[in-house]
XYZ file of N, CA and C in Angstrom:
855
model
N -33.185 24.791 44.972
C -34.578 24.756 44.512
C -34.617 25.063 43.023
N -35.275 24.213 42.260
C -35.365 24.367 40.815
C -36.662 25.074 40.453
N -36.536 26.101 39.635
C -37.709 26.852 39.184
C -38.090 26.333 37.808
N -39.321 25.909 37.692
C -39.784 25.349 36.424
C -40.239 26.452 35.487
N -40.382 26.084 34.218
C -40.859 27.041 33.216
C -42.280 27.471 33.503
N -43.072 26.558 34.059
C -44.459 26.902 34.373
C -44.521 27.954 35.473
N -43.616 27.838 36.465
C -43.593 28.830 37.542
C -43.150 30.196 37.019
N -42.183 30.188 36.106
C -41.745 31.460 35.515
C -42.873 32.094 34.719
N -43.590 31.280 33.975
C -44.705 31.801 33.184
C -45.800 32.349 34.085
N -46.049 31.668 35.206
C -47.070 32.150 36.131
C -46.649 33.470 36.770
N -45.362 33.562 37.144
C -44.874 34.805 37.734
C -44.902 35.938 36.716
N -44.578 35.631 35.462
C -44.628 36.667 34.417
C -46.047 37.155 34.201
N -47.004 36.235 34.265
C -48.405 36.626 34.087
C -48.906 37.449 35.269
N -48.417 37.118 36.481
C -48.888 37.832 37.682
C -48.197 39.179 37.851
N -46.884 39.242 37.533
C -46.104 40.483 37.692
C -45.370 40.790 36.386
N -46.071 41.234 35.379
C -45.414 41.467 34.074
C -44.376 42.584 34.120
N -44.576 43.600 34.979
C -43.641 44.723 35.031
C -42.295 44.346 35.649
N -42.254 43.211 36.364
C -40.991 42.766 36.940
C -40.088 42.132 35.888
N -40.673 41.751 34.758
C -39.909 41.098 33.692
C -39.669 42.003 32.493
N -40.478 42.989 32.322
C -40.326 43.866 31.164
C -40.922 45.233 31.486
N -40.192 46.275 31.127
C -40.665 47.637 31.378
C -41.876 47.933 30.516
N -42.736 48.845 30.952
C -43.899 49.222 30.126
C -43.463 49.787 28.780
N -44.356 49.718 27.819
C -44.050 50.168 26.461
C -43.613 51.632 26.416
N -44.264 52.584 27.103
C -43.783 53.976 27.056
C -42.355 54.130 27.586
N -42.022 53.369 28.629
C -40.672 53.441 29.181
C -39.669 52.899 28.177
N -39.996 51.793 27.519
C -39.082 51.230 26.535
C -38.899 52.167 25.349
N -39.958 52.828 24.938
C -39.857 53.775 23.822
C -38.936 54.935 24.190
N -39.080 55.446 25.420
C -38.203 56.538 25.860
C -36.749 56.087 25.897
N -36.506 54.878 26.384
C -35.131 54.369 26.430
C -34.539 54.254 25.027
N -35.316 53.675 24.103
C -34.820 53.517 22.742
C -34.570 54.875 22.087
N -35.476 55.815 22.352
C -35.311 57.154 21.775
C -34.067 57.839 22.333
N -33.828 57.649 23.640
C -32.650 58.263 24.258
C -31.362 57.650 23.709
N -31.337 56.335 23.575
C -30.159 55.682 23.009
C -29.942 56.101 21.556
N -31.032 56.192 20.797
C -30.908 56.622 19.404
C -30.369 58.043 19.315
N -30.811 58.916 20.254
C -30.329 60.298 20.263
C -28.831 60.348 20.534
N -28.364 59.612 21.561
C -26.945 59.642 21.902
C -26.083 59.028 20.799
N -26.554 57.940 20.217
C -25.787 57.325 19.132
C -25.737 58.248 17.927
N -26.870 58.903 17.621
C -26.883 59.848 16.512
C -25.984 61.045 16.776
N -26.009 61.562 18.015
C -25.142 62.687 18.364
C -23.679 62.301 18.273
N -23.360 61.106 18.742
C -21.982 60.612 18.679
C -21.512 60.505 17.225
N -22.359 59.935 16.376
C -22.001 59.808 14.968
C -21.880 61.152 14.277
N -22.771 62.090 14.622
C -22.708 63.418 14.014
C -21.418 64.133 14.411
N -20.987 63.983 15.674
C -19.735 64.609 16.119
C -18.544 64.053 15.332
N -18.533 62.748 15.112
C -17.461 62.166 14.305
C -17.452 62.754 12.899
N -18.640 62.903 12.331
C -18.732 63.433 10.964
C -18.359 64.912 10.925
N -18.902 65.720 11.869
C -18.682 67.166 11.854
C -17.225 67.522 12.137
N -16.543 66.728 12.968
C -15.158 67.020 13.336
C -14.155 66.292 12.442
N -14.644 65.706 11.375
C -13.789 65.082 10.364
C -12.901 63.983 10.957
N -13.543 63.107 11.755
C -12.831 61.926 12.238
C -12.841 60.878 11.129
N -11.665 60.486 10.721
C -11.571 59.452 9.701
C -10.355 58.586 10.012
N -10.403 57.300 9.650
C -9.246 56.431 9.910
C -7.965 56.951 9.269
N -8.074 57.504 8.062
C -6.886 58.017 7.384
C -6.273 59.182 8.144
N -7.140 60.100 8.601
C -6.624 61.257 9.332
C -5.999 60.835 10.652
N -6.642 59.903 11.369
C -6.096 59.425 12.636
C -4.753 58.737 12.416
N -4.652 57.906 11.386
C -3.403 57.194 11.110
C -2.282 58.171 10.763
N -2.600 59.175 9.930
C -1.597 60.176 9.563
C -1.159 60.975 10.783
N -2.115 61.343 11.605
C -1.781 62.102 12.807
C -0.932 61.316 13.777
N -1.218 60.015 13.924
C -0.410 59.189 14.816
C 1.025 59.082 14.313
N 1.192 59.011 12.991
C 2.543 58.973 12.445
C 3.309 60.246 12.749
N 2.661 61.394 12.570
C 3.319 62.657 12.892
C 3.616 62.761 14.374
N 2.664 62.307 15.209
C 2.881 62.351 16.650
C 4.072 61.488 17.044
N 4.196 60.334 16.404
C 5.337 59.478 16.696
C 6.661 60.148 16.360
N 6.699 60.893 15.241
C 7.932 61.599 14.889
C 8.247 62.694 15.898
N 7.200 63.392 16.362
C 7.419 64.448 17.354
C 7.941 63.855 18.656
N 7.338 62.740 19.081
C 7.774 62.114 20.332
C 9.209 61.599 20.211
N 9.583 61.173 19.002
C 10.949 60.665 18.820
C 11.997 61.741 19.060
N 11.588 63.015 18.949
C 12.539 64.103 19.149
C 12.957 64.262 20.611
N 12.231 63.618 21.522
C 12.555 63.785 22.939
C 13.821 63.014 23.331
N 14.257 62.118 22.480
C 15.442 61.328 22.787
C 16.570 61.708 21.833
N 17.769 61.976 22.336
C 18.060 62.079 23.779
C 17.571 63.409 24.333
N 17.170 63.460 25.622
C 16.728 64.732 26.209
C 17.816 65.793 26.151
N 17.375 67.025 26.032
C 18.339 68.128 25.973
C 18.912 68.407 27.363
N 20.194 68.612 27.405
C 20.881 68.979 28.650
C 21.532 70.333 28.421
N 21.155 71.304 29.243
C 21.689 72.640 29.078
C 23.158 72.681 29.487
N 23.994 73.238 28.609
C 25.446 73.233 28.821
C 25.910 74.345 29.747
N 25.177 75.455 29.775
C 25.609 76.599 30.574
C 24.588 76.894 31.671
N 25.096 77.474 32.746
C 24.219 77.835 33.862
C 23.262 78.941 33.456
N 23.684 79.854 32.572
C 22.808 80.958 32.149
C 21.560 80.423 31.458
N 21.745 79.435 30.576
C 20.593 78.871 29.869
C 19.678 78.111 30.825
N 20.278 77.334 31.747
C 19.452 76.557 32.672
C 18.779 77.450 33.709
N 19.462 78.537 34.097
C 18.867 79.457 35.078
C 17.614 80.113 34.514
N 17.572 80.327 33.186
C 16.360 80.868 32.570
C 15.188 79.902 32.731
N 15.459 78.604 32.590
C 14.414 77.596 32.766
C 13.964 77.543 34.226
N 14.926 77.587 35.147
C 14.576 77.572 36.570
C 13.756 78.805 36.947
N 14.094 79.950 36.367
C 13.331 81.162 36.633
C 11.897 81.006 36.138
N 11.733 80.395 34.952
C 10.388 80.165 34.435
C 9.589 79.233 35.321
N 10.226 78.163 35.811
C 9.534 77.270 36.732
C 9.152 77.988 38.017
N 10.058 78.822 38.512
C 9.759 79.586 39.729
C 8.614 80.552 39.526
N 8.553 81.209 38.361
C 7.453 82.124 38.077
C 6.118 81.383 38.026
N 6.110 80.225 37.376
C 4.877 79.435 37.304
C 4.426 79.009 38.696
N 5.365 78.545 39.512
C 5.040 78.130 40.870
C 4.538 79.314 41.693
N 5.168 80.474 41.531
C 4.753 81.665 42.272
C 3.380 82.140 41.831
N 3.126 82.099 40.517
C 1.807 82.472 40.008
C 0.716 81.603 40.622
N 0.959 80.280 40.624
C -0.032 79.363 41.174
C -0.226 79.598 42.672
N 0.875 79.813 43.393
C 0.780 80.011 44.845
C 0.038 81.303 45.182
N 0.451 82.420 44.565
C -0.191 83.698 44.872
C -1.644 83.709 44.431
N -1.917 83.181 43.233
C -3.295 83.155 42.755
C -4.194 82.313 43.640
N -3.696 81.142 44.044
C -4.490 80.276 44.923
C -4.703 80.920 46.285
N -3.652 81.523 46.843
C -3.755 82.138 48.158
C -4.717 83.324 48.148
N -4.590 84.201 47.144
C -5.502 85.355 47.060
C -6.942 84.897 46.872
N -7.142 83.906 46.001
C -8.494 83.400 45.793
C -9.092 82.829 47.064
N -8.291 82.075 47.836
C -8.790 81.468 49.073
C -9.094 82.527 50.126
N -8.234 83.543 50.233
C -8.441 84.594 51.242
C -9.736 85.354 50.968
N -9.996 85.673 49.705
C -11.208 86.425 49.367
C -12.445 85.529 49.436
N -12.294 84.266 49.030
C -13.444 83.369 48.987
C -13.891 82.919 50.374
N -12.959 82.882 51.330
C -13.305 82.344 52.651
C -14.449 83.117 53.314
N -14.384 84.443 53.456
C -15.537 85.128 54.062
C -16.785 85.075 53.181
N -16.610 85.072 51.854
C -17.775 85.004 50.972
C -18.508 83.674 51.110
N -17.772 82.617 51.461
C -18.405 81.306 51.561
C -19.438 81.259 52.681
N -19.255 82.041 53.736
C -20.229 82.063 54.827
C -21.540 82.697 54.381
N -21.460 83.649 53.433
C -22.683 84.256 52.923
C -23.485 83.283 52.081
N -22.825 82.278 51.506
C -23.525 81.314 50.673
C -23.941 80.053 51.388
N -23.611 79.910 52.663
C -23.971 78.712 53.425
C -25.310 78.919 54.119
N -26.256 78.016 53.877
C -27.609 78.216 54.409
C -27.689 78.022 55.917
N -26.746 77.291 56.515
C -26.779 77.139 57.962
C -26.134 78.328 58.681
N -25.521 79.247 57.926
C -24.931 80.456 58.507
C -25.751 81.680 58.125
N -26.046 81.823 56.846
C -26.805 82.967 56.337
C -28.251 82.540 56.098
N -29.165 83.035 56.907
C -30.581 82.669 56.800
C -31.356 83.608 55.878
N -30.706 84.622 55.325
C -31.365 85.558 54.410
C -31.315 84.973 53.001
N -32.458 84.443 52.563
C -32.494 83.704 51.306
C -32.052 84.551 50.121
N -32.497 85.780 50.046
C -32.164 86.626 48.903
C -30.666 86.875 48.827
N -30.057 87.191 49.959
C -28.613 87.435 49.979
C -27.846 86.164 49.680
N -28.296 85.045 50.257
C -27.579 83.787 50.043
C -27.657 83.336 48.580
N -28.861 83.384 48.009
C -29.019 82.960 46.615
C -28.304 83.915 45.667
N -28.334 85.217 45.980
C -27.600 86.172 45.153
C -26.101 85.931 45.204
N -25.595 85.586 46.398
C -24.174 85.291 46.529
C -23.798 84.043 45.743
N -24.654 83.040 45.812
C -24.358 81.805 45.073
C -24.377 82.033 43.561
N -25.295 82.869 43.089
C -25.305 83.172 41.651
C -24.045 83.939 41.274
N -23.528 84.725 42.215
C -22.255 85.399 41.960
C -21.119 84.398 41.792
N -21.127 83.332 42.625
C -20.139 82.275 42.438
C -20.204 81.720 41.016
N -21.447 81.463 40.561
C -21.632 80.854 39.238
C -21.136 81.780 38.131
N -21.374 83.078 38.284
C -20.932 84.022 37.257
C -19.411 84.024 37.162
N -18.741 84.015 38.308
C -17.270 84.015 38.298
C -16.748 82.724 37.685
N -17.366 81.599 38.047
C -16.878 80.317 37.540
C -17.176 80.123 36.063
N -18.070 80.943 35.520
C -18.383 80.829 34.090
C -17.221 81.262 33.209
N -16.303 82.058 33.757
C -15.156 82.546 32.991
C -13.989 81.577 33.172
N -13.558 80.967 32.088
C -12.396 80.091 32.126
C -11.148 80.911 32.434
N -10.214 80.296 33.162
C -9.016 81.011 33.594
C -8.218 81.522 32.392
N -8.248 80.796 31.279
C -7.519 81.237 30.095
C -8.122 82.521 29.530
N -9.451 82.614 29.547
C -10.120 83.834 29.074
C -9.791 85.008 29.993
N -9.789 84.754 31.286
C -9.436 85.811 32.241
C -8.002 86.275 32.018
N -7.105 85.335 31.731
C -5.714 85.705 31.491
C -5.594 86.612 30.273
N -6.319 86.296 29.202
C -6.274 87.138 28.001
C -6.800 88.538 28.291
N -7.846 88.617 29.118
C -8.402 89.930 29.480
C -7.399 90.721 30.306
N -6.803 90.077 31.300
C -5.857 90.783 32.163
C -4.558 91.119 31.435
N -4.153 90.297 30.474
C -2.983 90.646 29.664
C -3.253 91.914 28.876
N -4.473 92.030 28.356
C -4.840 93.244 27.639
C -4.830 94.461 28.556
N -5.209 94.269 29.824
C -5.303 95.394 30.757
C -3.958 95.735 31.396
N -3.192 94.718 31.799
C -1.973 94.952 32.576
C -0.682 94.655 31.824
N -0.794 94.137 30.620
C 0.394 93.825 29.854
C 0.892 92.412 30.118
N 1.965 92.041 29.421
C 2.530 90.708 29.555
C 3.237 90.539 30.896
N 3.385 89.286 31.307
C 4.106 89.004 32.537
C 3.287 88.171 33.503
N 3.858 87.838 34.657
C 3.177 86.975 35.626
C 1.949 87.606 36.286
N 1.900 88.957 36.385
C 0.781 89.598 37.085
C -0.574 89.214 36.510
N -0.782 89.260 35.196
C -2.090 88.821 34.673
C -2.397 87.367 35.019
N -1.378 86.518 35.041
C -1.606 85.129 35.412
C -2.062 84.981 36.852
N -1.426 85.731 37.752
C -1.826 85.690 39.168
C -3.270 86.149 39.318
N -3.629 87.252 38.673
C -4.986 87.776 38.778
C -6.004 86.831 38.167
N -5.653 86.201 37.042
C -6.578 85.267 36.397
C -6.853 84.070 37.298
N -5.800 83.506 37.883
C -5.983 82.362 38.781
C -6.775 82.769 40.011
N -6.465 83.945 40.572
C -7.145 84.388 41.789
C -8.634 84.586 41.547
N -8.994 85.279 40.473
C -10.412 85.533 40.192
C -11.142 84.226 39.927
N -10.520 83.351 39.154
C -11.155 82.059 38.872
C -11.368 81.246 40.144
N -10.384 81.284 41.045
C -10.475 80.491 42.262
C -11.454 81.078 43.271
N -11.743 82.358 43.176
C -12.722 82.942 44.101
C -14.065 82.237 43.955
N -14.527 82.089 42.708
C -15.794 81.407 42.486
C -15.758 79.950 42.882
N -14.674 79.267 42.538
C -14.565 77.836 42.860
C -14.457 77.611 44.361
N -13.547 78.349 45.009
C -13.363 78.173 46.449
C -14.620 78.549 47.232
N -15.236 79.662 46.879
C -16.414 80.099 47.622
C -17.523 79.054 47.558
N -17.725 78.462 46.399
C -18.751 77.427 46.266
C -18.400 76.191 47.089
N -17.163 75.712 46.957
C -16.766 74.502 47.673
C -16.704 74.726 49.174
N -16.213 75.898 49.593
C -16.162 76.192 51.029
C -17.572 76.249 51.619
N -18.487 76.922 50.921
C -19.851 77.052 51.448
C -20.527 75.686 51.546
N -20.292 74.810 50.583
C -20.864 73.465 50.658
C -20.258 72.686 51.816
N -18.966 72.876 52.058
C -18.341 72.205 53.197
C -18.927 72.711 54.514
N -19.184 74.009 54.601
C -19.783 74.577 55.816
C -21.195 74.041 56.027
N -21.943 73.908 54.941
C -23.317 73.401 55.055
C -23.359 71.946 55.511
N -22.333 71.180 55.216
C -22.324 69.753 55.543
C -21.773 69.452 56.934
N -21.511 70.481 57.730
C -21.018 70.253 59.087
C -22.158 69.808 60.001
N -21.794 69.136 61.076
C -22.778 68.658 62.040
C -23.254 69.803 62.941
N -24.526 69.745 63.332
C -25.083 70.770 64.202
C -24.765 70.537 65.674
N -24.355 69.339 66.028
C -24.167 69.013 67.447
C -23.092 69.855 68.120
N -21.899 70.047 67.521
C -20.913 70.919 68.183
C -21.401 72.353 68.325
N -22.145 72.835 67.331
C -22.683 74.196 67.404
C -23.682 74.304 68.549
N -24.565 73.320 68.655
C -25.543 73.332 69.744
C -24.854 73.231 71.099
N -23.753 72.489 71.170
C -23.015 72.388 72.426
C -22.416 73.715 72.842
N -21.869 74.476 71.879
C -21.297 75.788 72.193
C -22.392 76.754 72.643
N -23.530 76.731 71.946
C -24.644 77.620 72.315
C -25.187 77.259 73.691
N -25.295 75.954 73.972
C -25.787 75.522 75.287
C -24.850 75.922 76.407
N -23.573 76.100 76.084
C -22.594 76.520 77.091
C -22.564 78.027 77.286
N -23.423 78.743 76.562
C -23.486 80.188 76.705
C -22.713 80.940 75.648
N -22.241 80.264 74.625
C -21.470 80.919 73.583
C -22.341 81.736 72.646
N -21.754 82.761 72.051
C -22.468 83.595 71.085
C -22.502 82.901 69.734
N -23.195 83.524 68.770
C -23.269 82.947 67.428
C -21.888 82.908 66.761
N -21.121 83.963 66.982
C -19.773 83.990 66.413
C -18.920 82.888 67.032
N -19.039 82.701 68.336
C -18.276 81.646 69.000
C -18.728 80.259 68.559
N -20.013 80.105 68.269
C -20.495 78.808 67.793
C -19.896 78.480 66.429
N -19.713 79.513 65.594
C -19.072 79.293 64.295
C -17.593 79.003 64.495
N -16.967 79.768 65.382
C -15.525 79.621 65.598
C -15.184 78.265 66.182
N -15.930 77.816 67.206
C -15.564 76.588 67.909
C -16.417 75.382 67.510
N -17.534 75.614 66.836
C -18.396 74.501 66.433
C -18.283 74.135 64.975
N -18.097 75.143 64.107
C -18.063 74.897 62.662
C -16.635 74.792 62.139
N -15.780 75.728 62.548
C -14.433 75.803 61.972
C -13.605 74.534 62.179
N -13.599 73.917 63.370
C -12.801 72.679 63.499
C -13.259 71.569 62.556
N -14.541 71.576 62.191
C -15.036 70.561 61.271
C -14.662 70.856 59.828
N -14.669 72.126 59.465
C -14.545 72.488 58.063
C -13.108 72.751 57.626
N -12.220 73.068 58.548
C -10.855 73.428 58.160
C -10.091 72.305 57.457
N -10.203 71.035 57.896
C -9.513 69.988 57.122
C -9.989 69.898 55.682
N -11.284 70.078 55.463
C -11.826 70.033 54.103
C -11.318 71.214 53.288
N -11.311 72.389 53.899
C -10.828 73.584 53.200
C -9.363 73.432 52.824
N -8.562 72.914 53.743
C -7.142 72.716 53.451
C -6.945 71.755 52.281
N -7.708 70.668 52.272
C -7.601 69.713 51.171
C -7.981 70.355 49.844
N -9.041 71.159 49.848
C -9.484 71.829 48.621
C -8.408 72.787 48.121
N -7.837 73.575 49.036
C -6.837 74.565 48.642
C -5.589 73.873 48.080
N -5.131 72.824 48.745
C -3.939 72.126 48.277
C -4.175 71.461 46.931
N -5.338 70.869 46.759
C -5.617 70.225 45.466
C -5.681 71.268 44.351
N -6.343 72.379 44.595
C -6.438 73.410 43.568
C -5.087 74.062 43.297
N -4.236 74.134 44.310
C -2.890 74.652 44.075
C -2.142 73.764 43.087
N -2.234 72.450 43.266
C -1.620 71.528 42.312
C -2.170 71.751 40.910
N -3.492 71.910 40.816
C -4.120 72.133 39.516
C -3.679 73.454 38.909
N -3.526 74.473 39.731
C -3.142 75.787 39.226
C -1.696 75.826 38.751
N -0.852 74.951 39.271
C 0.513 74.860 38.745
C 0.465 74.434 37.285
N -0.394 73.465 36.977
C -0.566 73.048 35.584
C -1.220 74.147 34.763
N -2.213 74.826 35.340
C -2.857 75.925 34.621
C -1.882 77.059 34.352
N -0.963 77.300 35.303
C 0.028 78.352 35.114
C 0.908 78.097 33.906
N 1.144 76.834 33.584
C 1.916 76.507 32.386
C 1.173 76.949 31.125
N -0.125 76.695 31.077
C -0.928 77.096 29.917
C -1.010 78.612 29.820
N -1.131 79.279 30.963
C -1.220 80.743 30.944
C 0.058 81.361 30.391
N 1.184 80.731 30.655
C 2.437 81.242 30.112
C 2.465 81.204 28.602
N 1.790 80.237 28.007
C 1.778 80.127 26.549
C 1.082 81.312 25.909
N 0.074 81.889 26.576
C -0.643 83.036 26.002
C -0.020 84.363 26.412
N 1.112 84.331 27.144
C 1.820 85.563 27.448
C 1.820 85.972 28.892
N 1.380 85.077 29.790
C 1.326 85.424 31.210
C 2.591 85.040 31.955
N 3.684 84.826 31.242
C 4.951 84.535 31.891
C 5.063 83.096 32.344
N 6.153 82.811 33.029
C 6.350 81.475 33.551
C 6.963 80.535 32.533
N 6.989 79.263 32.903
C 7.631 78.251 32.074
C 6.860 78.020 30.790
N 5.565 78.293 30.782
C 4.780 78.105 29.572
C 5.239 78.987 28.434
N 5.683 80.194 28.751
C 6.188 81.099 27.716
C 7.446 80.514 27.073
N 8.355 79.981 27.894
C 9.579 79.374 27.368
C 9.264 78.113 26.571
N 8.298 77.344 27.036
C 7.905 76.135 26.318
C 7.317 76.483 24.959
N 6.452 77.486 24.924
C 5.870 77.921 23.653
C 6.943 78.423 22.696
N 7.922 79.130 23.227
C 9.015 79.638 22.391
C 9.818 78.495 21.779
N 10.103 77.445 22.570
C 10.873 76.313 22.049
C 10.072 75.534 21.002
N 8.776 75.390 21.226
C 7.956 74.669 20.249
C 7.852 75.449 18.942
N 7.679 76.765 19.051
C 7.576 77.593 17.845
C 8.865 77.555 17.035
N 10.008 77.387 17.707
C 11.306 77.335 17.021
C 11.693 75.912 16.629
N 10.769 74.932 16.837
C 11.021 73.525 16.505
C 12.231 72.963 17.260
N 12.471 73.479 18.437
C 13.541 72.952 19.294
C 12.905 71.922 20.231
N 12.532 70.776 19.635
C 11.732 69.796 20.346
C 12.491 69.147 21.491
N 13.799 68.988 21.349
C 14.542 68.360 22.447
C 14.481 69.208 23.704
N 14.603 70.545 23.548
C 14.471 71.435 24.700
C 13.044 71.449 25.223
N 12.074 71.426 24.293
C 10.672 71.437 24.715
C 10.342 70.212 25.562
N 10.814 69.044 25.146
C 10.538 67.839 25.914
C 11.255 67.853 27.257
N 12.458 68.399 27.301
C 13.160 68.503 28.586
C 12.408 69.422 29.539
N 11.857 70.516 28.994
C 11.055 71.417 29.831
C 9.805 70.702 30.330
N 9.177 69.908 29.471
C 7.984 69.153 29.884
C 8.331 68.171 31.000
N 9.487 67.520 30.892
C 9.912 66.609 31.953
C 10.099 67.356 33.276
N 10.655 68.560 33.210
C 10.837 69.350 34.427
C 9.497 69.761 35.025
N 8.518 70.089 34.164
C 7.176 70.434 34.655
C 6.550 69.236 35.360
N 6.680 68.059 34.758
C 6.145 66.843 35.378
C 6.801 66.601 36.733
N 8.114 66.786 36.789
C 8.831 66.604 38.057
C 8.348 67.597 39.106
N 8.148 68.853 38.707
C 7.680 69.864 39.652
C 6.287 69.519 40.181
N 5.396 69.073 39.297
C 4.046 68.701 39.733
C 4.102 67.509 40.680
N 4.984 66.553 40.396
C 5.128 65.388 41.272
C 5.602 65.802 42.663
N 6.595 66.679 42.720
C 7.113 67.128 44.014
C 6.031 67.876 44.790
N 5.272 68.718 44.098
C 4.197 69.460 44.766
C 3.142 68.508 45.295
N 2.786 67.502 44.500
C 1.798 66.515 44.951
C 2.298 65.767 46.184
N 3.570 65.397 46.190
C 4.153 64.710 47.345
C 4.148 65.606 48.577
N 4.545 66.878 48.399
C 4.598 67.803 49.540
C 3.203 68.114 50.070
N 2.239 68.288 49.175
C 0.877 68.579 49.635
C 0.280 67.379 50.353
N 0.660 66.171 49.935
C 0.196 64.990 50.650
C 0.721 64.957 52.081
N 1.988 65.339 52.262
C 2.544 65.408 53.612
C 1.823 66.454 54.454
N 1.529 67.621 53.849
C 0.835 68.667 54.589
C -0.564 68.228 54.987
N -1.263 67.574 54.057
C -2.609 67.099 54.389
C -2.562 66.098 55.535
N -1.615 65.169 55.468
C -1.528 64.154 56.520
C -1.208 64.782 57.872
N -0.365 65.806 57.860
C 0.053 66.408 59.129
C -1.044 67.281 59.725
N -1.561 68.226 58.923
C -2.503 69.192 59.478
C -3.895 68.602 59.657
N -4.336 67.778 58.713
C -5.654 67.174 58.883
C -5.647 66.226 60.077
N -4.559 65.490 60.242
C -4.467 64.641 61.421
C -4.464 65.438 62.708
N -3.818 66.598 62.678
C -3.779 67.464 63.860
C -5.174 67.958 64.208
N -5.933 68.426 63.183
C -7.287 68.916 63.429
C -8.224 67.776 63.870
N -8.055 66.595 63.232
C -8.901 65.490 63.619
C -8.666 65.100 65.076
N -7.410 65.191 65.503
C -7.105 64.861 66.882
C -7.640 65.884 67.869
N -7.791 67.134 67.397
C -8.273 68.184 68.287
C -9.792 68.176 68.419
N -10.479 67.503 67.477
C -11.950 67.526 67.515
C -12.484 66.611 68.599
């Protein structure tokens, strides 16, 4: 079917808003675009983005990257064992911090779930507590704990744990809120108590989600543990910072390759765990 120009003109006259937004809407759109473009341009100007600076920086970056070849190979077991110890400390920091955060956040998440906690004041207060904890970046927490407990892995573990309490509690509570009411109603109809309805109606639904969240954050915390080591919280990050400060770029790049390998292995292993345990829970539901 061919639409003529006369038909288009008639439709435009009958339904003008279908062809063009009202003038106030168009003005708001133009103003919003002008604001974002102006903000973008101001950021470039304020942060001294210039073609010359970018070109110079890329040249320096290329020279730094060239130092990675050939990769450094440690000749003695003593030197390599120090690197392995640093990787182990980073992995342990991430594991302990994630585990402590999840253990503490799990009961707190029930206080923030509206389908479990019907006391609005307590629930909203708990949720604001989540927000306060999450407002502190893990790096800031690490600096605070280093000041309190000294250098080493302990401040890193505490920083990750405190940071994860807020994150886990929020995500766990949202997962609990998104569960179906039907299994809970079935448990109650069978004569179960409120605790039993949570245990047998809510937990089988929410545990696969919680496991996925914990495993994903553990992977993320392994990377965060590397950064924490740079500020003095131990682990492989401390050794990496030392090599960079001494301009031993070949060793620094070899350490980075080992970190990438460790993250890859953890991602592969966590994928296997998710497939096994989530499939097990799904089959039990």
